[in-house]
């Protein structure tokens, strides 16, 4: 061992101890006759002192040669510091060094290893191993470990068994694209990397494992959006002989446990909201309920007047912005510009100022009188001093637009406090979702989700109205988990796949093994998966999942540190029975 | 919830309770007026009783329709059993059923769901979800979970942080073949699946994580031998600022913890053996020391007589088989046939019977007298009643042959007791290994292993003699873990890669990121990885790792249950910029 103590360990009680420390040189302050060095490791920083009177000359010289990030080992005596540093736990002591060994030198790092670094994202990713030395990144990784340990402890104590499912499986184009892996031994054939262990966890239920979980990597070959990773981690869970209520109870328990153990926050029973209500009240299936600003639908009170924009709209809907009546014309114009940005896509915005004197001033005073506007205020819950923002148009679109505005305003108003945790369940998701481009319905959750009892019959007549035993767990405006009760009989699964456009042949080729399994005594079962990266980042009070991943990829799916992906040898390709077929050159 | 209790839970104390149970029909015994059903789930078996006098007629009828592996739910009353079954924990009670629901029917399973099944390996793999219902498989998976939980608890308490490293990395042909993953977004480029997180864990040490572990899947595209899997699991560990002694101490601690917690076995300090001694005494770098039969080298006492076979041999070496002197001529001939099998490859075997009267009878009495043979007995530790088996030839080959014979004999003699645990460390492995086919040296452990201090200079003159700071943990004749102290400076790593035949260009392309990292203050570090599949199977007292994997692949790397790998769509190939280039048709 290169050390007797870590750099986070020594206290006044250790004064006069002879110790050996090792770590990185964080900082050197050289006053000529006296040199201080901050020595850093994962556990903290300890100050070393070298001085002309007490330190041998050659060691003084050596100390003067130290650069940032040099790796050194020192032996010395713990002494009490003259000027104590209350900001660090070792701040009452320092080490009078009697022996110094340079274990490894360092080039000058390309950015400072400080909490607030001068390095930009790109350079920090390229030198991620240096970035990890910084407290914010290091602490996030340790935090992630703490969360996964608590998850495992909790589920294990609840009788769940962690079972490893295979990574080399079969390509089943059920949503996103699969990453595939050519098989050398099986010519012309490919494995796929799992988008999730979905079918395997269901087979484990058929196999009687009863309660399964796994913290597991999943893979999706998607065109990456910001903060999406081609490989991500799930807390994947499944239970047999349960109903939806049991799943909600156990995973609410897990989430509450994490909030308590990790964040020291006690949360009451999680509210539940129907999917339809979430869409109606927040325009969104993952509402942030740390603040109000619920939607007020205004069709009844705003249509059938002379304002054509509203009359022709499928939905007229508004929110009340607390204390927004004081916004200047310029500020409101900026808001209007904001909702008209292509990313939001509204055509315009109607607003109503709710004056302190109980009167209203709107951008559509030409069409509406004070009584009309009073009704709008009532529907949106606006009080004196508030501003009502109203959008109109096609229901789905206008909901998405107003939801974006609601979140933006909340952000600006400081209503999204990362220390406040507001979980809720969204239940009764639709089974199917219409793809507006193709006109086809596809599974909103996945093809194994069970429709609500008695609704299977609606699949032909009103596919969009069939509700599923599907649920999401939402935390602070983010979906952190989702799941469903599964289909567990072959016939229903066949009907479902047929409705999703699978030919019987394709269904058999891709999911035959699962449907076969359903014929040998499949129990009722269901489950849930948490997105671990997202969960950890929210518990950590941050927004960016990349900050909680040791070696993330960039938005082109590249690891810029190791420079992957990369070309491979022709020999390797030949062994795999493959040829490149490049479109560009 | 479909049940109030599991099938492993009810006892005499529950008599008169109204309960709801669910599970699989294990067995139906129909006496006409009375029907017993064994109801099974993960937790046990509970007996259900239906009888003409107490059970409504329609439920009797329903019960008669039940088949094996039907999934049912029953409500009923716990009653005391007339004839108790002491073999199961619920054997004192049974359930008088008042309500029966068939949750799912089952086809007749293709093999019996019993501890001793009538199903062969192939059919059980195809229907693995049914195989998992069997206690031996189910218990193994639960056992595996228990082991990984203990590993995580122990390492976590020792300050190790579990960090997830990426699965989509870069192909670095450093040993076995990589599985590769074509990148759609980066035309003509490929990711590789990790053979191990080796370089990433070293970067984590450069990054100051100090103590890292991960239970992680690794991938090797090898021609599969029996009981090898293309994907396997490692307990991967790394520490900074440590020396070999620290690693041995901490992972000996982990292993001892597992033996104690999982197997309830207390093991003393693990013996350590030099690699050279292991090869000399057991012909093997993973000796099973649950029994003796150490090698006795006989060159000194067997050469320079008239027996040409021995005179021309590089090594003459024997073992004493306890009580083998009683073997008949026929039995010994069979042993000779055994060592001459192509899998072993010896040309012949010389033997000496150590008679009870102190005399010797050998197959080479023509060349050696009683005094000569007495020396052989001394060298091999043979006692009266033993049989000495002697092989000769080229050192490496003859050691491997005699080692195989030693293990075979121990197996036959019942000396490999799976309840006895004999761990040991093998240390001071050679740094390099000669590939006899190519005449090149390659890294015995991997290219990042550090040579022993002061031995770097020998690399040019005597590469085969350079020893490494490398060690294996051996348990009952199996390597369960291995590791090394790593190189942590760029210059040594460059020298090492050059000696392994990498051009400077290749070295930079493949490991440039690691060598760059070494220039920014890399601490001394080292680590170890356990093969989890193997570790679990040995702790579980079994030999076959496949029995401890939920969904293993067969020897052609296929998952016969889901039928993977499989062809993929041309469209998918085109998106990946690939064409098939098949050799056969």
Short mmCIF file of N, CA and C in Angstrom, two decimals, chain B residues 381-522:
data_model
loop_
_atom_site.label_atom_id
_atom_site.label_comp_id
_atom_site.label_asym_id
_atom_site.label_seq_id
_atom_site.Cartn_x
_atom_site.Cartn_y
_atom_site.Cartn_z
N UNK B 381 6.95 -39.79 -3.36
CA UNK B 381 6.24 -39.93 -2.10
C UNK B 381 5.38 -41.18 -2.04
N UNK B 382 5.71 -42.18 -2.83
CA UNK B 382 4.89 -43.39 -2.87
C UNK B 382 5.14 -44.24 -1.62
N UNK B 383 4.06 -44.79 -1.09
CA UNK B 383 4.17 -45.67 0.07
C UNK B 383 3.81 -47.09 -0.37
N UNK B 384 4.06 -48.03 0.51
CA UNK B 384 3.67 -49.41 0.23
C UNK B 384 2.21 -49.45 -0.15
N UNK B 385 1.92 -50.18 -1.20
CA UNK B 385 0.53 -50.29 -1.64
C UNK B 385 0.18 -49.31 -2.74
N UNK B 386 1.08 -48.35 -3.01
CA UNK B 386 0.80 -47.35 -4.05
C UNK B 386 1.28 -47.84 -5.42
N UNK B 387 0.78 -47.12 -6.43
CA UNK B 387 1.24 -47.36 -7.79
C UNK B 387 1.88 -46.07 -8.29
N UNK B 388 3.12 -46.18 -8.82
CA UNK B 388 3.73 -44.98 -9.40
C UNK B 388 3.49 -45.00 -10.91
N UNK B 389 2.93 -43.92 -11.43
CA UNK B 389 2.72 -43.78 -12.87
C UNK B 389 3.73 -42.76 -13.38
N UNK B 390 4.47 -43.13 -14.40
CA UNK B 390 5.56 -42.27 -14.87
C UNK B 390 5.41 -41.98 -16.36
N UNK B 391 5.48 -40.69 -16.69
CA UNK B 391 5.46 -40.28 -18.09
C UNK B 391 6.77 -39.56 -18.39
N UNK B 392 7.12 -39.50 -19.67
CA UNK B 392 8.36 -38.82 -20.03
C UNK B 392 8.20 -38.17 -21.38
N UNK B 393 9.06 -37.17 -21.64
CA UNK B 393 9.02 -36.49 -22.93
C UNK B 393 9.38 -35.03 -22.79
N UNK B 394 8.84 -34.23 -23.66
CA UNK B 394 9.11 -32.78 -23.66
C UNK B 394 8.40 -32.18 -22.45
N UNK B 395 9.11 -31.34 -21.70
CA UNK B 395 8.63 -30.90 -20.38
C UNK B 395 7.17 -30.41 -20.37
N UNK B 396 6.88 -29.43 -21.22
CA UNK B 396 5.53 -28.85 -21.17
C UNK B 396 4.46 -29.89 -21.46
N UNK B 397 4.74 -30.72 -22.47
CA UNK B 397 3.74 -31.72 -22.85
C UNK B 397 3.56 -32.77 -21.77
N UNK B 398 4.65 -33.24 -21.24
CA UNK B 398 4.55 -34.34 -20.29
C UNK B 398 3.89 -33.86 -18.98
N UNK B 399 4.15 -32.62 -18.65
CA UNK B 399 3.48 -32.07 -17.45
C UNK B 399 1.97 -32.02 -17.65
N UNK B 400 1.56 -31.56 -18.83
CA UNK B 400 0.12 -31.49 -19.11
C UNK B 400 -0.50 -32.88 -19.09
N UNK B 401 0.24 -33.85 -19.64
CA UNK B 401 -0.29 -35.22 -19.68
C UNK B 401 -0.43 -35.80 -18.27
N UNK B 402 0.61 -35.63 -17.47
CA UNK B 402 0.56 -36.21 -16.13
C UNK B 402 -0.47 -35.49 -15.26
N UNK B 403 -0.63 -34.19 -15.53
CA UNK B 403 -1.65 -33.43 -14.79
C UNK B 403 -3.04 -33.97 -15.12
N UNK B 404 -3.26 -34.28 -16.40
CA UNK B 404 -4.56 -34.84 -16.80
C UNK B 404 -4.78 -36.18 -16.10
N UNK B 405 -3.73 -36.99 -16.06
CA UNK B 405 -3.85 -38.30 -15.41
C UNK B 405 -4.13 -38.14 -13.91
N UNK B 406 -3.42 -37.19 -13.31
CA UNK B 406 -3.62 -36.96 -11.87
C UNK B 406 -5.08 -36.60 -11.57
N UNK B 407 -5.65 -35.71 -12.40
CA UNK B 407 -7.04 -35.29 -12.17
C UNK B 407 -8.00 -36.44 -12.41
N UNK B 408 -7.73 -37.22 -13.44
CA UNK B 408 -8.60 -38.34 -13.77
C UNK B 408 -8.61 -39.36 -12.63
N UNK B 409 -7.41 -39.65 -12.12
CA UNK B 409 -7.31 -40.63 -11.04
C UNK B 409 -8.00 -40.11 -9.77
N UNK B 410 -7.81 -38.81 -9.50
CA UNK B 410 -8.44 -38.22 -8.31
C UNK B 410 -9.96 -38.33 -8.42
N UNK B 411 -10.45 -38.09 -9.63
CA UNK B 411 -11.88 -38.19 -9.86
C UNK B 411 -12.35 -39.62 -9.58
N UNK B 412 -11.61 -40.58 -10.14
CA UNK B 412 -11.99 -41.99 -9.94
C UNK B 412 -11.89 -42.39 -8.48
N UNK B 413 -10.92 -41.83 -7.79
CA UNK B 413 -10.70 -42.20 -6.39
C UNK B 413 -11.58 -41.40 -5.43
N UNK B 414 -12.42 -40.52 -6.00
CA UNK B 414 -13.33 -39.73 -5.15
C UNK B 414 -12.62 -38.71 -4.30
N UNK B 415 -11.48 -38.20 -4.80
CA UNK B 415 -10.72 -37.24 -4.01
C UNK B 415 -11.14 -35.80 -4.28
N UNK B 416 -12.06 -35.60 -5.24
CA UNK B 416 -12.46 -34.23 -5.57
C UNK B 416 -13.82 -33.93 -4.94
N UNK B 417 -13.85 -33.86 -3.65
CA UNK B 417 -15.08 -33.65 -2.90
C UNK B 417 -15.58 -32.21 -3.07
N UNK B 418 -16.76 -32.03 -3.68
CA UNK B 418 -17.25 -30.66 -3.93
C UNK B 418 -17.61 -29.89 -2.67
N UNK B 419 -17.65 -30.56 -1.53
CA UNK B 419 -17.95 -29.85 -0.28
C UNK B 419 -16.68 -29.32 0.39
N UNK B 420 -15.54 -29.74 -0.15
CA UNK B 420 -14.28 -29.26 0.41
C UNK B 420 -13.77 -28.12 -0.48
N UNK B 421 -13.31 -27.04 0.13
CA UNK B 421 -12.83 -25.90 -0.65
C UNK B 421 -11.36 -25.64 -0.35
N UNK B 422 -10.54 -25.72 -1.40
CA UNK B 422 -9.11 -25.55 -1.22
C UNK B 422 -8.61 -24.45 -2.16
N UNK B 423 -8.74 -23.20 -1.71
CA UNK B 423 -8.24 -22.09 -2.53
C UNK B 423 -6.73 -21.93 -2.42
N UNK B 424 -6.12 -21.40 -3.44
CA UNK B 424 -4.72 -20.98 -3.32
C UNK B 424 -4.38 -19.94 -4.37
N UNK B 425 -3.38 -19.13 -4.04
CA UNK B 425 -2.88 -18.13 -4.98
C UNK B 425 -1.71 -18.72 -5.76
N UNK B 426 -1.73 -18.52 -7.06
CA UNK B 426 -0.55 -18.78 -7.86
C UNK B 426 0.04 -17.42 -8.21
N UNK B 427 1.31 -17.22 -7.90
CA UNK B 427 1.92 -15.89 -8.13
C UNK B 427 3.15 -16.01 -9.02
N UNK B 428 3.64 -14.85 -9.43
CA UNK B 428 4.85 -14.77 -10.26
C UNK B 428 4.71 -15.52 -11.58
N UNK B 429 3.63 -15.24 -12.28
CA UNK B 429 3.45 -15.79 -13.62
C UNK B 429 4.50 -15.21 -14.56
N UNK B 430 4.87 -15.95 -15.59
CA UNK B 430 5.72 -15.36 -16.62
C UNK B 430 4.98 -14.21 -17.29
N UNK B 431 5.71 -13.21 -17.73
CA UNK B 431 5.10 -12.08 -18.43
C UNK B 431 4.65 -12.51 -19.82
N UNK B 432 5.50 -13.31 -20.47
CA UNK B 432 5.25 -13.67 -21.87
C UNK B 432 5.15 -15.18 -22.01
N UNK B 433 4.56 -15.56 -23.07
CA UNK B 433 4.34 -16.98 -23.35
C UNK B 433 4.71 -17.17 -24.81
N UNK B 434 5.44 -18.25 -25.09
CA UNK B 434 5.85 -18.51 -26.47
C UNK B 434 4.73 -19.22 -27.21
N UNK B 435 4.34 -18.66 -28.33
CA UNK B 435 3.39 -19.35 -29.19
C UNK B 435 4.20 -20.29 -30.07
N UNK B 436 4.06 -21.59 -29.82
CA UNK B 436 4.94 -22.54 -30.49
C UNK B 436 4.71 -22.56 -32.00
N UNK B 437 3.50 -22.25 -32.42
CA UNK B 437 3.23 -22.26 -33.86
C UNK B 437 3.92 -21.11 -34.58
N UNK B 438 3.79 -19.91 -34.01
CA UNK B 438 4.32 -18.74 -34.70
C UNK B 438 5.73 -18.41 -34.27
N UNK B 439 6.18 -18.96 -33.15
CA UNK B 439 7.49 -18.62 -32.63
C UNK B 439 7.54 -17.26 -31.98
N UNK B 440 6.38 -16.59 -31.88
CA UNK B 440 6.34 -15.27 -31.25
C UNK B 440 5.92 -15.38 -29.78
N UNK B 441 6.40 -14.41 -29.02
CA UNK B 441 5.93 -14.30 -27.65
C UNK B 441 4.67 -13.46 -27.62
N UNK B 442 3.69 -13.86 -26.81
CA UNK B 442 2.58 -12.95 -26.56
C UNK B 442 2.35 -12.84 -25.06
N UNK B 443 1.55 -11.84 -24.67
CA UNK B 443 1.35 -11.58 -23.25
C UNK B 443 0.59 -12.74 -22.63
N UNK B 444 1.11 -13.28 -21.54
CA UNK B 444 0.42 -14.40 -20.90
C UNK B 444 -0.87 -13.92 -20.26
N UNK B 445 -0.83 -12.76 -19.63
CA UNK B 445 -2.03 -12.22 -18.99
C UNK B 445 -2.69 -11.25 -19.97
N UNK B 446 -2.13 -10.09 -20.15
CA UNK B 446 -2.51 -9.16 -21.22
C UNK B 446 -1.43 -8.09 -21.34
N UNK B 447 -1.48 -7.29 -22.37
CA UNK B 447 -0.34 -6.40 -22.65
C UNK B 447 -0.15 -5.29 -21.62
N UNK B 448 -1.03 -5.21 -20.62
CA UNK B 448 -0.94 -4.11 -19.66
C UNK B 448 -0.32 -4.57 -18.34
N UNK B 449 0.07 -5.82 -18.31
CA UNK B 449 0.67 -6.40 -17.11
C UNK B 449 2.09 -5.90 -16.95
N UNK B 450 2.41 -5.56 -15.70
CA UNK B 450 3.72 -5.00 -15.43
C UNK B 450 4.73 -6.10 -15.12
N UNK B 451 5.94 -6.01 -15.71
CA UNK B 451 6.98 -6.99 -15.34
C UNK B 451 7.43 -6.72 -13.91
N UNK B 452 8.05 -7.73 -13.30
CA UNK B 452 8.59 -7.53 -11.95
C UNK B 452 9.67 -6.45 -12.00
N UNK B 453 9.80 -5.69 -10.93
CA UNK B 453 10.79 -4.62 -10.91
C UNK B 453 12.16 -5.13 -11.35
N UNK B 454 12.81 -4.41 -12.22
CA UNK B 454 14.17 -4.76 -12.61
C UNK B 454 14.26 -5.81 -13.70
N UNK B 455 13.11 -6.34 -14.14
CA UNK B 455 13.19 -7.43 -15.11
C UNK B 455 12.93 -6.95 -16.55
N UNK B 456 12.59 -5.67 -16.67
CA UNK B 456 12.30 -5.12 -17.99
C UNK B 456 13.48 -5.33 -18.94
N UNK B 457 14.69 -5.29 -18.33
CA UNK B 457 15.90 -5.39 -19.13
C UNK B 457 16.05 -6.76 -19.77
N UNK B 458 15.44 -7.77 -19.16
CA UNK B 458 15.56 -9.14 -19.67
C UNK B 458 14.72 -9.35 -20.93
N UNK B 459 13.83 -8.39 -21.22
CA UNK B 459 12.86 -8.60 -22.30
C UNK B 459 13.56 -8.95 -23.61
N UNK B 460 14.70 -8.32 -23.86
CA UNK B 460 15.40 -8.58 -25.12
C UNK B 460 16.15 -9.90 -25.09
N UNK B 461 16.86 -10.12 -23.98
CA UNK B 461 17.76 -11.28 -23.94
C UNK B 461 17.02 -12.56 -23.61
N UNK B 462 16.20 -12.55 -22.59
CA UNK B 462 15.54 -13.79 -22.15
C UNK B 462 14.05 -13.55 -21.91
N UNK B 463 13.31 -13.26 -22.98
CA UNK B 463 11.90 -12.88 -22.80
C UNK B 463 11.09 -13.91 -22.04
N UNK B 464 11.40 -15.19 -22.22
CA UNK B 464 10.61 -16.23 -21.57
C UNK B 464 10.82 -16.27 -20.07
N UNK B 465 11.88 -15.64 -19.59
CA UNK B 465 12.18 -15.73 -18.16
C UNK B 465 11.65 -14.55 -17.35
N UNK B 466 11.17 -13.53 -18.04
CA UNK B 466 10.68 -12.36 -17.32
C UNK B 466 9.42 -12.73 -16.55
N UNK B 467 9.42 -12.44 -15.28
CA UNK B 467 8.24 -12.73 -14.45
C UNK B 467 7.41 -11.45 -14.29
N UNK B 468 6.13 -11.66 -14.10
CA UNK B 468 5.21 -10.52 -13.99
C UNK B 468 4.63 -10.44 -12.60
N UNK B 469 4.16 -9.26 -12.26
CA UNK B 469 3.36 -9.10 -11.04
C UNK B 469 1.95 -9.55 -11.35
N UNK B 470 1.84 -10.84 -11.66
CA UNK B 470 0.55 -11.39 -12.06
C UNK B 470 0.23 -12.59 -11.19
N UNK B 471 -1.07 -12.77 -10.93
CA UNK B 471 -1.49 -13.78 -9.96
C UNK B 471 -2.85 -14.33 -10.36
N UNK B 472 -3.06 -15.57 -10.01
CA UNK B 472 -4.36 -16.20 -10.23
C UNK B 472 -4.87 -16.72 -8.89
N UNK B 473 -6.18 -16.68 -8.73
CA UNK B 473 -6.78 -17.34 -7.58
C UNK B 473 -7.40 -18.65 -8.07
N UNK B 474 -6.98 -19.73 -7.46
CA UNK B 474 -7.40 -21.06 -7.89
C UNK B 474 -8.26 -21.68 -6.80
N UNK B 475 -9.35 -22.31 -7.21
CA UNK B 475 -10.21 -22.98 -6.23
C UNK B 475 -10.57 -24.35 -6.78
N UNK B 476 -10.13 -25.37 -6.06
CA UNK B 476 -10.47 -26.74 -6.43
C UNK B 476 -10.12 -27.09 -7.88
N UNK B 477 -8.95 -26.63 -8.29
CA UNK B 477 -8.51 -26.99 -9.63
C UNK B 477 -9.05 -26.13 -10.74
N UNK B 478 -9.71 -25.03 -10.37
CA UNK B 478 -10.22 -24.10 -11.37
C UNK B 478 -9.68 -22.71 -11.11
N UNK B 479 -9.31 -22.03 -12.18
CA UNK B 479 -8.94 -20.63 -12.03
C UNK B 479 -10.23 -19.85 -11.85
N UNK B 480 -10.43 -19.24 -10.68
CA UNK B 480 -11.65 -18.46 -10.50
C UNK B 480 -11.40 -16.97 -10.64
N UNK B 481 -10.12 -16.57 -10.59
CA UNK B 481 -9.82 -15.16 -10.75
C UNK B 481 -8.38 -14.99 -11.15
N UNK B 482 -8.09 -13.84 -11.72
CA UNK B 482 -6.72 -13.57 -12.09
C UNK B 482 -6.53 -12.09 -12.29
N UNK B 483 -5.30 -11.65 -12.11
CA UNK B 483 -5.07 -10.23 -12.30
C UNK B 483 -3.59 -9.92 -12.28
N UNK B 484 -3.31 -8.63 -12.21
CA UNK B 484 -1.92 -8.21 -12.23
C UNK B 484 -1.79 -6.77 -11.76
N UNK B 485 -0.57 -6.41 -11.41
CA UNK B 485 -0.22 -5.01 -11.27
C UNK B 485 0.02 -4.51 -12.70
N UNK B 486 -0.50 -3.32 -13.01
CA UNK B 486 -0.42 -2.85 -14.40
C UNK B 486 0.77 -1.93 -14.62
N UNK B 487 1.12 -1.82 -15.86
CA UNK B 487 2.06 -0.78 -16.26
C UNK B 487 1.33 0.56 -16.09
N UNK B 488 2.01 1.60 -15.55
CA UNK B 488 1.33 2.89 -15.45
C UNK B 488 2.15 4.03 -16.02
N UNK B 489 3.21 3.68 -16.76
CA UNK B 489 3.89 4.77 -17.46
C UNK B 489 3.99 4.45 -18.94
N UNK B 490 3.95 5.52 -19.72
CA UNK B 490 3.84 5.39 -21.16
C UNK B 490 5.03 4.65 -21.76
N UNK B 491 6.21 4.94 -21.25
CA UNK B 491 7.41 4.38 -21.86
C UNK B 491 7.42 2.86 -21.72
N UNK B 492 7.15 2.37 -20.52
CA UNK B 492 7.13 0.92 -20.32
C UNK B 492 6.07 0.28 -21.20
N UNK B 493 4.91 0.94 -21.28
CA UNK B 493 3.83 0.38 -22.09
C UNK B 493 4.24 0.30 -23.56
N UNK B 494 4.97 1.31 -24.02
CA UNK B 494 5.45 1.29 -25.41
C UNK B 494 6.43 0.14 -25.64
N UNK B 495 7.36 -0.01 -24.70
CA UNK B 495 8.34 -1.10 -24.82
C UNK B 495 7.62 -2.44 -24.87
N UNK B 496 6.66 -2.57 -23.99
CA UNK B 496 5.89 -3.81 -23.89
C UNK B 496 5.18 -4.11 -25.21
N UNK B 497 4.48 -3.13 -25.75
CA UNK B 497 3.73 -3.35 -26.98
C UNK B 497 4.67 -3.66 -28.13
N UNK B 498 5.82 -3.01 -28.16
CA UNK B 498 6.79 -3.29 -29.21
C UNK B 498 7.24 -4.76 -29.14
N UNK B 499 7.48 -5.23 -27.91
CA UNK B 499 7.90 -6.63 -27.76
C UNK B 499 6.80 -7.60 -28.14
N UNK B 500 5.56 -7.14 -28.08
CA UNK B 500 4.45 -8.03 -28.44
C UNK B 500 4.15 -7.95 -29.93
N UNK B 501 5.01 -7.22 -30.66
CA UNK B 501 4.87 -7.23 -32.11
C UNK B 501 3.99 -6.12 -32.67
N UNK B 502 3.59 -5.16 -31.82
CA UNK B 502 2.80 -4.03 -32.34
C UNK B 502 3.75 -3.03 -32.99
N UNK B 503 3.41 -2.57 -34.18
CA UNK B 503 4.13 -1.44 -34.74
C UNK B 503 3.74 -0.22 -33.92
N UNK B 504 4.60 0.81 -33.93
CA UNK B 504 4.27 2.01 -33.17
C UNK B 504 2.94 2.58 -33.62
N UNK B 505 2.67 2.45 -34.92
CA UNK B 505 1.43 2.96 -35.49
C UNK B 505 0.21 2.21 -34.93
N UNK B 506 0.30 0.88 -34.98
CA UNK B 506 -0.80 0.07 -34.45
C UNK B 506 -1.01 0.32 -32.96
N UNK B 507 0.10 0.40 -32.24
CA UNK B 507 0.01 0.64 -30.79
C UNK B 507 -0.74 1.93 -30.54
N UNK B 508 -0.39 2.95 -31.31
CA UNK B 508 -1.02 4.26 -31.11
C UNK B 508 -2.51 4.20 -31.48
N UNK B 509 -2.81 3.54 -32.61
CA UNK B 509 -4.20 3.48 -33.06
C UNK B 509 -5.07 2.74 -32.05
N UNK B 510 -4.52 1.67 -31.47
CA UNK B 510 -5.36 0.84 -30.61
C UNK B 510 -5.33 1.25 -29.15
N UNK B 511 -4.16 1.66 -28.68
CA UNK B 511 -4.05 1.95 -27.25
C UNK B 511 -3.55 3.35 -26.98
N UNK B 512 -3.58 4.19 -28.03
CA UNK B 512 -3.09 5.56 -27.86
C UNK B 512 -3.77 6.28 -26.72
N UNK B 513 -5.10 6.11 -26.60
CA UNK B 513 -5.83 6.82 -25.55
C UNK B 513 -5.33 6.43 -24.16
N UNK B 514 -4.95 5.16 -24.00
CA UNK B 514 -4.48 4.71 -22.70
C UNK B 514 -3.08 5.29 -22.42
N UNK B 515 -2.23 5.25 -23.44
CA UNK B 515 -0.87 5.75 -23.24
C UNK B 515 -0.88 7.26 -23.07
N UNK B 516 -1.77 7.94 -23.75
CA UNK B 516 -1.94 9.38 -23.49
C UNK B 516 -2.32 9.61 -22.04
N UNK B 517 -3.26 8.80 -21.58
CA UNK B 517 -3.73 8.96 -20.20
C UNK B 517 -2.58 8.79 -19.21
N UNK B 518 -1.64 7.88 -19.53
CA UNK B 518 -0.52 7.65 -18.62
C UNK B 518 0.37 8.90 -18.49
N UNK B 519 0.22 9.83 -19.41
CA UNK B 519 1.06 11.03 -19.35
C UNK B 519 0.48 12.12 -18.45
N UNK B 520 -0.74 11.88 -17.99
CA UNK B 520 -1.39 12.91 -17.16
C UNK B 520 -1.53 12.48 -15.71
N UNK B 521 -0.50 11.83 -15.19
CA UNK B 521 -0.55 11.50 -13.76
C UNK B 521 -1.32 10.23 -13.48
N UNK B 522 -0.82 9.11 -14.05
CA UNK B 522 -1.43 7.81 -13.75
C UNK B 522 -0.83 7.26 -12.47
#
